[in-house]
């Protein structure tokens, strides 16, 4: 491998540590090479098992997601835009469930600013904290076992509590979005998400485009169970086709 190619590929890997998803055009401009050169680099890194190719770019290869505290510092503009787009669709809701994750915390912060007279059930301490800034929003925390990496409650007690409730909307994040549906790296979280979805009239997934075409162990729903995806960029290819077949509304800023 030439020295220039090695340096370029190392730079790509370093960039993917800071941003979990990168586009070919973005990399070509940043590294001052052609898009075809970047595609060859990405293909080689994929063959080495270091990254995964996506339509038009690449994502870092992870067996698990980073802890929620680390995720809060990633893709902040994208997540803020998702939150602004998601919130108006909740108009008229009086009872909402919310899952854990960095993107759902952004949505919760927007709900606290824009909505009133709402009851929210959540297992996420981050979601509960930002919602509590609005005194007209009643926040109900589920019981359960605390998962420090996710900042949320999980387990049999959580699931039992949720079975007695009914919500207008559930708002959920995801580690990955594949043609088969949303999934999560944490098995316990996926179980809670599935329970919340069952107890809600309408389901919304909020996730940025770095999650496209990724699959994780806890496949907690098929697209036919989801009414809406709010994301920062429209999906394409097999993912887009699967969502269209399931009549999922896709909203972008």
Short mmCIF file of N, CA and C in Angstrom, two decimals, residues 16-197:
data_model
loop_
_atom_site.label_atom_id
_atom_site.label_comp_id
_atom_site.label_asym_id
_atom_site.label_seq_id
_atom_site.Cartn_x
_atom_site.Cartn_y
_atom_site.Cartn_z
N UNK A 16 -14.29 8.33 11.21
CA UNK A 16 -15.43 7.49 11.59
C UNK A 16 -15.50 7.24 13.09
N UNK A 17 -14.42 7.51 13.81
CA UNK A 17 -14.49 7.48 15.26
C UNK A 17 -15.23 8.68 15.81
N UNK A 18 -15.18 9.79 15.07
CA UNK A 18 -15.84 11.02 15.50
C UNK A 18 -17.26 11.12 14.97
N UNK A 19 -17.45 10.65 13.74
CA UNK A 19 -18.78 10.64 13.13
C UNK A 19 -19.06 9.25 12.63
N UNK A 20 -20.10 8.59 13.12
CA UNK A 20 -20.33 7.19 12.79
C UNK A 20 -20.72 6.94 11.34
N UNK A 21 -21.03 8.00 10.58
CA UNK A 21 -21.41 7.84 9.19
C UNK A 21 -20.78 8.94 8.35
N UNK A 22 -20.20 8.56 7.20
CA UNK A 22 -19.58 9.54 6.31
C UNK A 22 -19.99 9.25 4.87
N UNK A 23 -20.09 10.30 4.06
CA UNK A 23 -20.48 10.18 2.66
C UNK A 23 -19.25 10.23 1.76
N UNK A 24 -19.32 9.55 0.61
CA UNK A 24 -18.22 9.55 -0.34
C UNK A 24 -17.87 10.96 -0.78
N UNK A 25 -18.87 11.76 -1.13
CA UNK A 25 -18.62 13.12 -1.61
C UNK A 25 -17.96 13.97 -0.54
N UNK A 26 -18.38 13.80 0.69
CA UNK A 26 -17.81 14.55 1.81
C UNK A 26 -16.33 14.19 2.02
N UNK A 27 -16.04 12.88 1.96
CA UNK A 27 -14.66 12.43 2.13
C UNK A 27 -13.76 12.89 0.98
N UNK A 28 -14.28 12.81 -0.24
CA UNK A 28 -13.49 13.22 -1.40
C UNK A 28 -13.11 14.68 -1.32
N UNK A 29 -14.05 15.51 -0.91
CA UNK A 29 -13.77 16.94 -0.78
C UNK A 29 -12.78 17.21 0.35
N UNK A 30 -12.95 16.52 1.46
CA UNK A 30 -12.09 16.75 2.61
C UNK A 30 -10.66 16.27 2.36
N UNK A 31 -10.50 15.17 1.61
CA UNK A 31 -9.18 14.58 1.40
C UNK A 31 -8.57 14.97 0.05
N UNK A 32 -9.30 15.77 -0.73
CA UNK A 32 -8.79 16.31 -1.99
C UNK A 32 -8.42 15.21 -2.99
N UNK A 33 -9.30 14.21 -3.09
CA UNK A 33 -9.14 13.15 -4.09
C UNK A 33 -10.49 12.93 -4.76
N UNK A 34 -10.50 12.09 -5.78
CA UNK A 34 -11.74 11.83 -6.51
C UNK A 34 -12.67 10.92 -5.71
N UNK A 35 -13.95 10.97 -6.07
CA UNK A 35 -14.93 10.09 -5.43
C UNK A 35 -14.60 8.64 -5.71
N UNK A 36 -14.06 8.33 -6.90
CA UNK A 36 -13.71 6.95 -7.23
C UNK A 36 -12.58 6.44 -6.33
N UNK A 37 -11.62 7.31 -6.02
CA UNK A 37 -10.54 6.92 -5.11
C UNK A 37 -11.09 6.59 -3.72
N UNK A 38 -12.02 7.42 -3.25
CA UNK A 38 -12.63 7.16 -1.94
C UNK A 38 -13.40 5.85 -1.96
N UNK A 39 -14.13 5.58 -3.04
CA UNK A 39 -14.88 4.32 -3.11
C UNK A 39 -13.95 3.12 -3.03
N UNK A 40 -12.79 3.20 -3.71
CA UNK A 40 -11.82 2.10 -3.62
C UNK A 40 -11.29 1.95 -2.20
N UNK A 41 -11.02 3.09 -1.54
CA UNK A 41 -10.57 3.03 -0.14
C UNK A 41 -11.62 2.37 0.74
N UNK A 42 -12.86 2.76 0.57
CA UNK A 42 -13.92 2.20 1.40
C UNK A 42 -14.11 0.72 1.14
N UNK A 43 -13.99 0.32 -0.12
CA UNK A 43 -14.10 -1.10 -0.45
C UNK A 43 -12.99 -1.91 0.22
N UNK A 44 -11.77 -1.38 0.22
CA UNK A 44 -10.65 -2.08 0.85
C UNK A 44 -10.83 -2.17 2.37
N UNK A 45 -11.26 -1.07 2.98
CA UNK A 45 -11.48 -1.08 4.43
C UNK A 45 -12.61 -2.03 4.81
N UNK A 46 -13.61 -2.14 3.94
CA UNK A 46 -14.71 -3.09 4.18
C UNK A 46 -14.19 -4.51 4.11
N UNK A 47 -13.37 -4.82 3.12
CA UNK A 47 -12.80 -6.16 2.98
C UNK A 47 -11.95 -6.54 4.18
N UNK A 48 -11.33 -5.55 4.80
CA UNK A 48 -10.51 -5.79 5.99
C UNK A 48 -11.35 -5.90 7.26
N UNK A 49 -12.66 -5.69 7.12
CA UNK A 49 -13.56 -5.80 8.27
C UNK A 49 -13.55 -4.62 9.21
N UNK A 50 -13.06 -3.47 8.73
CA UNK A 50 -12.94 -2.30 9.60
C UNK A 50 -14.14 -1.38 9.53
N UNK A 51 -14.87 -1.38 8.42
CA UNK A 51 -16.05 -0.53 8.26
C UNK A 51 -17.12 -1.33 7.52
N UNK A 52 -18.29 -0.73 7.38
CA UNK A 52 -19.37 -1.27 6.55
C UNK A 52 -19.75 -0.22 5.52
N UNK A 53 -19.88 -0.67 4.27
CA UNK A 53 -20.31 0.24 3.20
C UNK A 53 -21.81 0.47 3.28
N UNK A 54 -22.23 1.67 2.98
CA UNK A 54 -23.63 2.00 2.83
C UNK A 54 -23.82 2.63 1.46
N UNK A 55 -25.06 2.88 1.11
CA UNK A 55 -25.34 3.55 -0.16
C UNK A 55 -24.76 4.97 -0.10
N UNK A 56 -23.69 5.19 -0.87
CA UNK A 56 -23.10 6.52 -0.94
C UNK A 56 -22.10 6.85 0.14
N UNK A 57 -21.71 5.87 0.97
CA UNK A 57 -20.79 6.20 2.04
C UNK A 57 -20.38 4.98 2.85
N UNK A 58 -20.12 5.20 4.13
CA UNK A 58 -19.67 4.12 5.01
C UNK A 58 -20.02 4.45 6.44
N UNK A 59 -20.11 3.42 7.26
CA UNK A 59 -20.32 3.58 8.70
C UNK A 59 -19.27 2.75 9.43
N UNK A 60 -18.96 3.15 10.65
CA UNK A 60 -18.03 2.36 11.44
C UNK A 60 -18.69 1.05 11.83
N UNK A 61 -17.92 0.01 11.93
CA UNK A 61 -18.44 -1.30 12.28
C UNK A 61 -18.42 -1.46 13.79
N UNK A 62 -19.61 -1.70 14.35
CA UNK A 62 -19.74 -1.83 15.81
C UNK A 62 -20.54 -3.08 16.14
N UNK A 63 -20.10 -3.82 17.11
CA UNK A 63 -20.92 -4.92 17.62
C UNK A 63 -21.95 -4.39 18.60
N UNK A 64 -21.61 -3.29 19.25
CA UNK A 64 -22.52 -2.64 20.19
C UNK A 64 -22.43 -1.14 19.99
N UNK A 65 -23.40 -0.41 20.51
CA UNK A 65 -23.36 1.04 20.46
C UNK A 65 -22.53 1.58 21.62
N UNK A 66 -21.96 2.79 21.45
CA UNK A 66 -21.33 3.44 22.59
C UNK A 66 -22.36 3.72 23.68
N UNK A 67 -21.89 3.98 24.88
CA UNK A 67 -22.80 4.35 25.97
C UNK A 67 -23.54 5.63 25.61
N UNK A 68 -24.71 5.81 26.20
CA UNK A 68 -25.54 6.95 25.83
C UNK A 68 -24.84 8.27 26.10
N UNK A 69 -23.99 8.34 27.14
CA UNK A 69 -23.26 9.57 27.42
C UNK A 69 -22.35 9.97 26.28
N UNK A 70 -21.70 8.99 25.64
CA UNK A 70 -20.85 9.28 24.48
C UNK A 70 -21.70 9.69 23.28
N UNK A 71 -22.84 9.05 23.09
CA UNK A 71 -23.69 9.34 21.92
C UNK A 71 -24.24 10.76 21.97
N UNK A 72 -24.41 11.31 23.17
CA UNK A 72 -24.95 12.67 23.28
C UNK A 72 -24.07 13.69 22.57
N UNK A 73 -22.78 13.41 22.42
CA UNK A 73 -21.89 14.36 21.77
C UNK A 73 -21.77 14.18 20.27
N UNK A 74 -22.47 13.19 19.71
CA UNK A 74 -22.39 12.90 18.28
C UNK A 74 -23.61 13.41 17.54
N UNK A 75 -23.42 13.88 16.32
CA UNK A 75 -24.52 14.22 15.41
C UNK A 75 -25.56 15.14 16.05
N UNK A 76 -25.10 16.10 16.80
CA UNK A 76 -26.02 16.99 17.51
C UNK A 76 -26.90 17.80 16.57
N UNK A 77 -26.37 18.45 15.51
CA UNK A 77 -27.26 19.19 14.60
C UNK A 77 -28.32 18.31 13.96
N UNK A 78 -27.93 17.08 13.57
CA UNK A 78 -28.90 16.17 12.96
C UNK A 78 -30.01 15.81 13.95
N UNK A 79 -29.63 15.54 15.17
CA UNK A 79 -30.63 15.15 16.17
C UNK A 79 -31.53 16.32 16.55
N UNK A 80 -30.98 17.51 16.60
CA UNK A 80 -31.82 18.68 16.87
C UNK A 80 -32.83 18.89 15.75
N UNK A 81 -32.39 18.70 14.51
CA UNK A 81 -33.31 18.85 13.37
C UNK A 81 -34.40 17.78 13.41
N UNK A 82 -34.04 16.56 13.77
CA UNK A 82 -35.03 15.50 13.91
C UNK A 82 -36.06 15.87 14.97
N UNK A 83 -35.60 16.39 16.10
CA UNK A 83 -36.52 16.77 17.18
C UNK A 83 -37.49 17.86 16.73
N UNK A 84 -36.99 18.86 16.02
CA UNK A 84 -37.87 19.93 15.53
C UNK A 84 -38.92 19.39 14.57
N UNK A 85 -38.57 18.41 13.78
CA UNK A 85 -39.50 17.82 12.81
C UNK A 85 -40.50 16.90 13.48
N UNK A 86 -40.06 16.19 14.51
CA UNK A 86 -40.92 15.20 15.16
C UNK A 86 -42.03 15.84 15.99
N UNK A 87 -41.70 16.89 16.71
CA UNK A 87 -42.61 17.41 17.73
C UNK A 87 -43.99 17.83 17.20
N UNK A 88 -44.11 18.55 16.07
CA UNK A 88 -45.43 18.96 15.61
C UNK A 88 -46.39 17.80 15.34
N UNK A 89 -45.86 16.62 15.07
CA UNK A 89 -46.72 15.47 14.79
C UNK A 89 -47.40 14.92 16.03
N UNK A 90 -46.99 15.37 17.20
CA UNK A 90 -47.58 14.91 18.45
C UNK A 90 -48.74 15.78 18.90
N UNK A 91 -49.10 16.77 18.10
CA UNK A 91 -50.18 17.68 18.46
C UNK A 91 -51.45 16.91 18.79
N UNK A 92 -52.05 17.24 19.92
CA UNK A 92 -53.28 16.57 20.34
C UNK A 92 -53.04 15.37 21.25
N UNK A 93 -51.82 14.90 21.35
CA UNK A 93 -51.53 13.76 22.21
C UNK A 93 -51.62 14.18 23.68
N UNK A 94 -52.09 13.28 24.50
CA UNK A 94 -52.19 13.54 25.93
C UNK A 94 -51.39 12.55 26.76
N UNK A 95 -51.10 11.38 26.18
CA UNK A 95 -50.36 10.35 26.90
C UNK A 95 -49.34 9.77 25.93
N UNK A 96 -48.06 9.89 26.26
CA UNK A 96 -46.97 9.49 25.37
C UNK A 96 -46.00 8.61 26.14
N UNK A 97 -45.46 7.60 25.46
CA UNK A 97 -44.35 6.81 26.00
C UNK A 97 -43.08 7.18 25.23
N UNK A 98 -41.94 7.16 25.91
CA UNK A 98 -40.68 7.48 25.27
C UNK A 98 -39.59 6.51 25.71
N UNK A 99 -38.83 6.00 24.72
CA UNK A 99 -37.70 5.13 25.01
C UNK A 99 -36.44 5.92 25.32
N UNK A 100 -35.38 5.19 25.56
CA UNK A 100 -34.10 5.82 25.91
C UNK A 100 -33.30 6.13 24.65
N UNK A 101 -32.17 6.83 24.84
CA UNK A 101 -31.30 7.13 23.72
C UNK A 101 -31.03 8.61 23.56
N UNK A 102 -29.96 8.94 22.83
CA UNK A 102 -29.58 10.33 22.64
C UNK A 102 -30.60 11.11 21.83
N UNK A 103 -31.15 10.51 20.77
CA UNK A 103 -32.10 11.23 19.93
C UNK A 103 -33.41 11.47 20.66
N UNK A 104 -33.87 10.50 21.43
CA UNK A 104 -35.12 10.72 22.16
C UNK A 104 -34.97 11.81 23.21
N UNK A 105 -33.78 11.98 23.77
CA UNK A 105 -33.57 13.09 24.71
C UNK A 105 -33.71 14.43 23.99
N UNK A 106 -33.20 14.53 22.77
CA UNK A 106 -33.39 15.76 22.00
C UNK A 106 -34.88 16.02 21.74
N UNK A 107 -35.61 14.97 21.41
CA UNK A 107 -37.05 15.13 21.17
C UNK A 107 -37.75 15.55 22.46
N UNK A 108 -37.37 14.94 23.57
CA UNK A 108 -37.97 15.30 24.86
C UNK A 108 -37.71 16.76 25.19
N UNK A 109 -36.51 17.24 24.90
CA UNK A 109 -36.20 18.65 25.15
C UNK A 109 -37.10 19.57 24.32
N UNK A 110 -37.36 19.20 23.08
CA UNK A 110 -38.24 19.99 22.22
C UNK A 110 -39.68 19.92 22.71
N UNK A 111 -40.11 18.74 23.18
CA UNK A 111 -41.46 18.61 23.73
C UNK A 111 -41.62 19.52 24.94
N UNK A 112 -40.61 19.60 25.78
CA UNK A 112 -40.68 20.44 26.98
C UNK A 112 -40.85 21.91 26.61
N UNK A 113 -40.33 22.32 25.48
CA UNK A 113 -40.44 23.71 25.03
C UNK A 113 -41.78 23.98 24.37
N UNK A 114 -42.27 23.02 23.58
CA UNK A 114 -43.39 23.29 22.68
C UNK A 114 -44.74 22.78 23.16
N UNK A 115 -44.78 21.84 24.11
CA UNK A 115 -46.05 21.21 24.45
C UNK A 115 -46.41 21.45 25.91
N UNK A 116 -47.72 21.28 26.20
CA UNK A 116 -48.23 21.45 27.56
C UNK A 116 -49.26 20.38 27.85
N UNK A 117 -49.52 20.22 29.15
CA UNK A 117 -50.61 19.34 29.62
C UNK A 117 -50.49 17.94 29.02
N UNK A 118 -49.34 17.34 29.26
CA UNK A 118 -49.01 16.05 28.67
C UNK A 118 -48.52 15.12 29.77
N UNK A 119 -48.84 13.85 29.68
CA UNK A 119 -48.26 12.83 30.57
C UNK A 119 -47.32 11.97 29.75
N UNK A 120 -46.10 11.79 30.24
CA UNK A 120 -45.09 10.99 29.53
C UNK A 120 -44.60 9.89 30.45
N UNK A 121 -44.66 8.66 29.98
CA UNK A 121 -44.07 7.52 30.67
C UNK A 121 -42.76 7.18 29.98
N UNK A 122 -41.70 7.06 30.74
CA UNK A 122 -40.40 6.74 30.17
C UNK A 122 -39.59 5.87 31.12
N UNK A 123 -38.66 5.12 30.57
CA UNK A 123 -37.70 4.37 31.39
C UNK A 123 -36.34 5.05 31.38
N UNK A 124 -36.23 6.21 30.71
CA UNK A 124 -34.97 6.92 30.53
C UNK A 124 -34.85 8.09 31.50
N UNK A 125 -33.77 8.13 32.27
CA UNK A 125 -33.56 9.24 33.19
C UNK A 125 -33.25 10.53 32.43
N UNK A 126 -32.56 10.44 31.29
CA UNK A 126 -32.28 11.62 30.49
C UNK A 126 -33.55 12.26 29.97
N UNK A 127 -34.46 11.44 29.45
CA UNK A 127 -35.75 11.94 28.95
C UNK A 127 -36.53 12.57 30.10
N UNK A 128 -36.60 11.89 31.23
CA UNK A 128 -37.35 12.41 32.38
C UNK A 128 -36.79 13.74 32.86
N UNK A 129 -35.48 13.87 32.86
CA UNK A 129 -34.85 15.09 33.37
C UNK A 129 -35.19 16.31 32.53
N UNK A 130 -35.10 16.19 31.21
CA UNK A 130 -35.38 17.36 30.37
C UNK A 130 -36.87 17.68 30.32
N UNK A 131 -37.73 16.66 30.41
CA UNK A 131 -39.17 16.93 30.43
C UNK A 131 -39.59 17.63 31.72
N UNK A 132 -38.89 17.36 32.80
CA UNK A 132 -39.27 17.92 34.10
C UNK A 132 -39.11 19.44 34.14
N UNK A 133 -38.43 20.02 33.16
CA UNK A 133 -38.29 21.48 33.10
C UNK A 133 -39.61 22.17 32.79
N UNK A 134 -40.58 21.43 32.27
CA UNK A 134 -41.90 21.98 31.97
C UNK A 134 -42.87 21.51 33.05
N UNK A 135 -43.36 22.41 33.92
CA UNK A 135 -44.21 21.98 35.03
C UNK A 135 -45.59 21.46 34.61
N UNK A 136 -45.98 21.70 33.35
CA UNK A 136 -47.28 21.20 32.90
C UNK A 136 -47.20 19.77 32.38
N UNK A 137 -45.99 19.22 32.30
CA UNK A 137 -45.82 17.85 31.82
C UNK A 137 -45.61 16.94 33.02
N UNK A 138 -46.48 15.95 33.16
CA UNK A 138 -46.33 14.95 34.22
C UNK A 138 -45.45 13.83 33.70
N UNK A 139 -44.38 13.55 34.42
CA UNK A 139 -43.43 12.52 34.01
C UNK A 139 -43.56 11.32 34.96
N UNK A 140 -43.73 10.14 34.38
CA UNK A 140 -43.82 8.91 35.15
C UNK A 140 -42.66 8.01 34.75
N UNK A 141 -41.81 7.68 35.73
CA UNK A 141 -40.69 6.77 35.49
C UNK A 141 -41.12 5.33 35.76
N UNK A 142 -40.72 4.45 34.88
CA UNK A 142 -41.01 3.04 35.11
C UNK A 142 -40.09 2.49 36.20
N UNK A 143 -40.53 1.45 36.90
CA UNK A 143 -39.62 0.74 37.80
C UNK A 143 -38.72 -0.17 36.98
N UNK A 144 -37.79 -0.84 37.63
CA UNK A 144 -36.94 -1.79 36.95
C UNK A 144 -35.52 -1.78 37.47
N UNK A 145 -34.63 -2.46 36.73
CA UNK A 145 -33.21 -2.51 37.06
C UNK A 145 -32.47 -1.47 36.23
N UNK A 146 -31.62 -0.70 36.87
CA UNK A 146 -30.95 0.41 36.20
C UNK A 146 -29.77 -0.09 35.37
N UNK A 147 -29.73 0.34 34.10
CA UNK A 147 -28.61 0.04 33.20
C UNK A 147 -27.80 1.33 33.05
N UNK A 148 -26.61 1.36 33.65
CA UNK A 148 -25.84 2.60 33.69
C UNK A 148 -25.42 3.07 32.31
N UNK A 149 -25.04 2.15 31.42
CA UNK A 149 -24.60 2.55 30.09
C UNK A 149 -25.68 3.24 29.29
N UNK A 150 -26.93 2.85 29.50
CA UNK A 150 -28.04 3.42 28.76
C UNK A 150 -28.78 4.49 29.56
N UNK A 151 -28.53 4.57 30.86
CA UNK A 151 -29.22 5.54 31.69
C UNK A 151 -30.71 5.28 31.77
N UNK A 152 -31.09 4.01 31.85
CA UNK A 152 -32.51 3.66 31.76
C UNK A 152 -32.80 2.41 32.58
N UNK A 153 -34.09 2.20 32.81
CA UNK A 153 -34.57 1.06 33.57
C UNK A 153 -35.02 -0.05 32.62
N UNK A 154 -34.70 -1.30 32.99
CA UNK A 154 -35.09 -2.45 32.18
C UNK A 154 -35.50 -3.59 33.10
N UNK A 155 -36.00 -4.65 32.51
CA UNK A 155 -36.29 -5.86 33.28
C UNK A 155 -37.76 -6.16 33.43
N UNK A 156 -38.05 -7.23 34.17
CA UNK A 156 -39.41 -7.74 34.33
C UNK A 156 -40.33 -6.71 34.96
N UNK A 157 -39.82 -5.96 35.94
CA UNK A 157 -40.66 -4.95 36.59
C UNK A 157 -41.09 -3.86 35.61
N UNK A 158 -40.18 -3.47 34.72
CA UNK A 158 -40.50 -2.47 33.70
C UNK A 158 -41.60 -2.99 32.79
N UNK A 159 -41.44 -4.20 32.30
CA UNK A 159 -42.41 -4.77 31.36
C UNK A 159 -43.78 -4.93 32.00
N UNK A 160 -43.82 -5.38 33.25
CA UNK A 160 -45.09 -5.56 33.95
C UNK A 160 -45.81 -4.22 34.13
N UNK A 161 -45.06 -3.19 34.46
CA UNK A 161 -45.65 -1.86 34.64
C UNK A 161 -46.26 -1.36 33.34
N UNK A 162 -45.57 -1.54 32.23
CA UNK A 162 -46.05 -1.03 30.94
C UNK A 162 -47.32 -1.72 30.47
N UNK A 163 -47.49 -2.98 30.85
CA UNK A 163 -48.65 -3.73 30.37
C UNK A 163 -49.97 -3.15 30.86
N UNK A 164 -49.95 -2.35 31.91
CA UNK A 164 -51.17 -1.76 32.42
C UNK A 164 -51.49 -0.39 31.85
N UNK A 165 -50.75 0.05 30.83
CA UNK A 165 -50.89 1.41 30.31
C UNK A 165 -51.33 1.41 28.85
N UNK A 166 -51.76 2.59 28.40
CA UNK A 166 -52.14 2.78 27.00
C UNK A 166 -51.78 4.20 26.60
N UNK A 167 -51.05 4.37 25.50
CA UNK A 167 -50.57 5.69 25.08
C UNK A 167 -51.07 6.05 23.70
N UNK A 168 -51.14 7.37 23.44
CA UNK A 168 -51.47 7.86 22.10
C UNK A 168 -50.31 7.64 21.13
N UNK A 169 -49.10 7.93 21.59
CA UNK A 169 -47.89 7.79 20.78
C UNK A 169 -46.80 7.14 21.61
N UNK A 170 -45.91 6.41 20.94
CA UNK A 170 -44.64 6.03 21.52
C UNK A 170 -43.53 6.56 20.61
N UNK A 171 -42.48 7.12 21.23
CA UNK A 171 -41.34 7.68 20.50
C UNK A 171 -40.11 6.86 20.88
N UNK A 172 -39.49 6.24 19.88
CA UNK A 172 -38.41 5.30 20.14
C UNK A 172 -37.22 5.57 19.24
N UNK A 173 -36.04 5.39 19.78
CA UNK A 173 -34.83 5.43 18.99
C UNK A 173 -34.47 4.04 18.51
N UNK A 174 -33.34 3.91 17.84
CA UNK A 174 -32.89 2.61 17.34
C UNK A 174 -31.39 2.65 17.12
N UNK A 175 -30.74 1.51 17.32
CA UNK A 175 -29.32 1.38 16.98
C UNK A 175 -29.13 1.18 15.49
N UNK A 176 -30.08 0.49 14.87
CA UNK A 176 -29.99 0.21 13.45
C UNK A 176 -31.35 0.20 12.80
N UNK A 177 -31.37 0.53 11.50
CA UNK A 177 -32.59 0.49 10.69
C UNK A 177 -32.28 -0.31 9.44
N UNK A 178 -32.82 -1.52 9.34
CA UNK A 178 -32.62 -2.35 8.16
C UNK A 178 -33.94 -2.53 7.45
N UNK A 179 -33.92 -3.23 6.33
CA UNK A 179 -35.16 -3.48 5.58
C UNK A 179 -36.13 -4.33 6.40
N UNK A 180 -35.64 -5.01 7.43
CA UNK A 180 -36.50 -5.83 8.27
C UNK A 180 -37.16 -5.04 9.40
N UNK A 181 -36.62 -3.86 9.71
CA UNK A 181 -37.19 -3.05 10.78
C UNK A 181 -36.12 -2.46 11.67
N UNK A 182 -36.53 -1.71 12.70
CA UNK A 182 -35.57 -1.15 13.66
C UNK A 182 -35.05 -2.23 14.60
N UNK A 183 -33.83 -2.03 15.10
CA UNK A 183 -33.25 -2.97 16.05
C UNK A 183 -32.37 -2.22 17.03
N UNK A 184 -32.01 -2.90 18.11
CA UNK A 184 -31.19 -2.26 19.13
C UNK A 184 -30.03 -3.16 19.53
N UNK A 185 -28.90 -2.52 19.87
CA UNK A 185 -27.73 -3.27 20.30
C UNK A 185 -27.92 -3.88 21.68
N UNK A 186 -28.77 -3.28 22.49
CA UNK A 186 -28.99 -3.74 23.86
C UNK A 186 -30.27 -4.56 23.92
N UNK A 187 -30.15 -5.83 24.23
CA UNK A 187 -31.31 -6.72 24.23
C UNK A 187 -32.39 -6.22 25.18
N UNK A 188 -31.98 -5.75 26.36
CA UNK A 188 -32.96 -5.28 27.35
C UNK A 188 -33.76 -4.09 26.83
N UNK A 189 -33.09 -3.19 26.12
CA UNK A 189 -33.79 -2.02 25.58
C UNK A 189 -34.80 -2.43 24.53
N UNK A 190 -34.41 -3.34 23.64
CA UNK A 190 -35.33 -3.78 22.61
C UNK A 190 -36.59 -4.40 23.18
N UNK A 191 -36.47 -5.12 24.28
CA UNK A 191 -37.64 -5.72 24.92
C UNK A 191 -38.58 -4.65 25.45
N UNK A 192 -38.03 -3.60 26.05
CA UNK A 192 -38.87 -2.50 26.55
C UNK A 192 -39.53 -1.76 25.38
N UNK A 193 -38.78 -1.52 24.31
CA UNK A 193 -39.34 -0.82 23.16
C UNK A 193 -40.53 -1.59 22.57
N UNK A 194 -40.37 -2.91 22.45
CA UNK A 194 -41.45 -3.72 21.91
C UNK A 194 -42.70 -3.64 22.78
N UNK A 195 -42.51 -3.64 24.11
CA UNK A 195 -43.64 -3.53 25.02
C UNK A 195 -44.31 -2.17 24.91
N UNK A 196 -43.53 -1.11 24.82
CA UNK A 196 -44.11 0.23 24.66
C UNK A 196 -44.90 0.33 23.36
N UNK A 197 -44.36 -0.24 22.30
CA UNK A 197 -45.03 -0.18 21.01
C UNK A 197 -46.37 -0.91 21.04
#
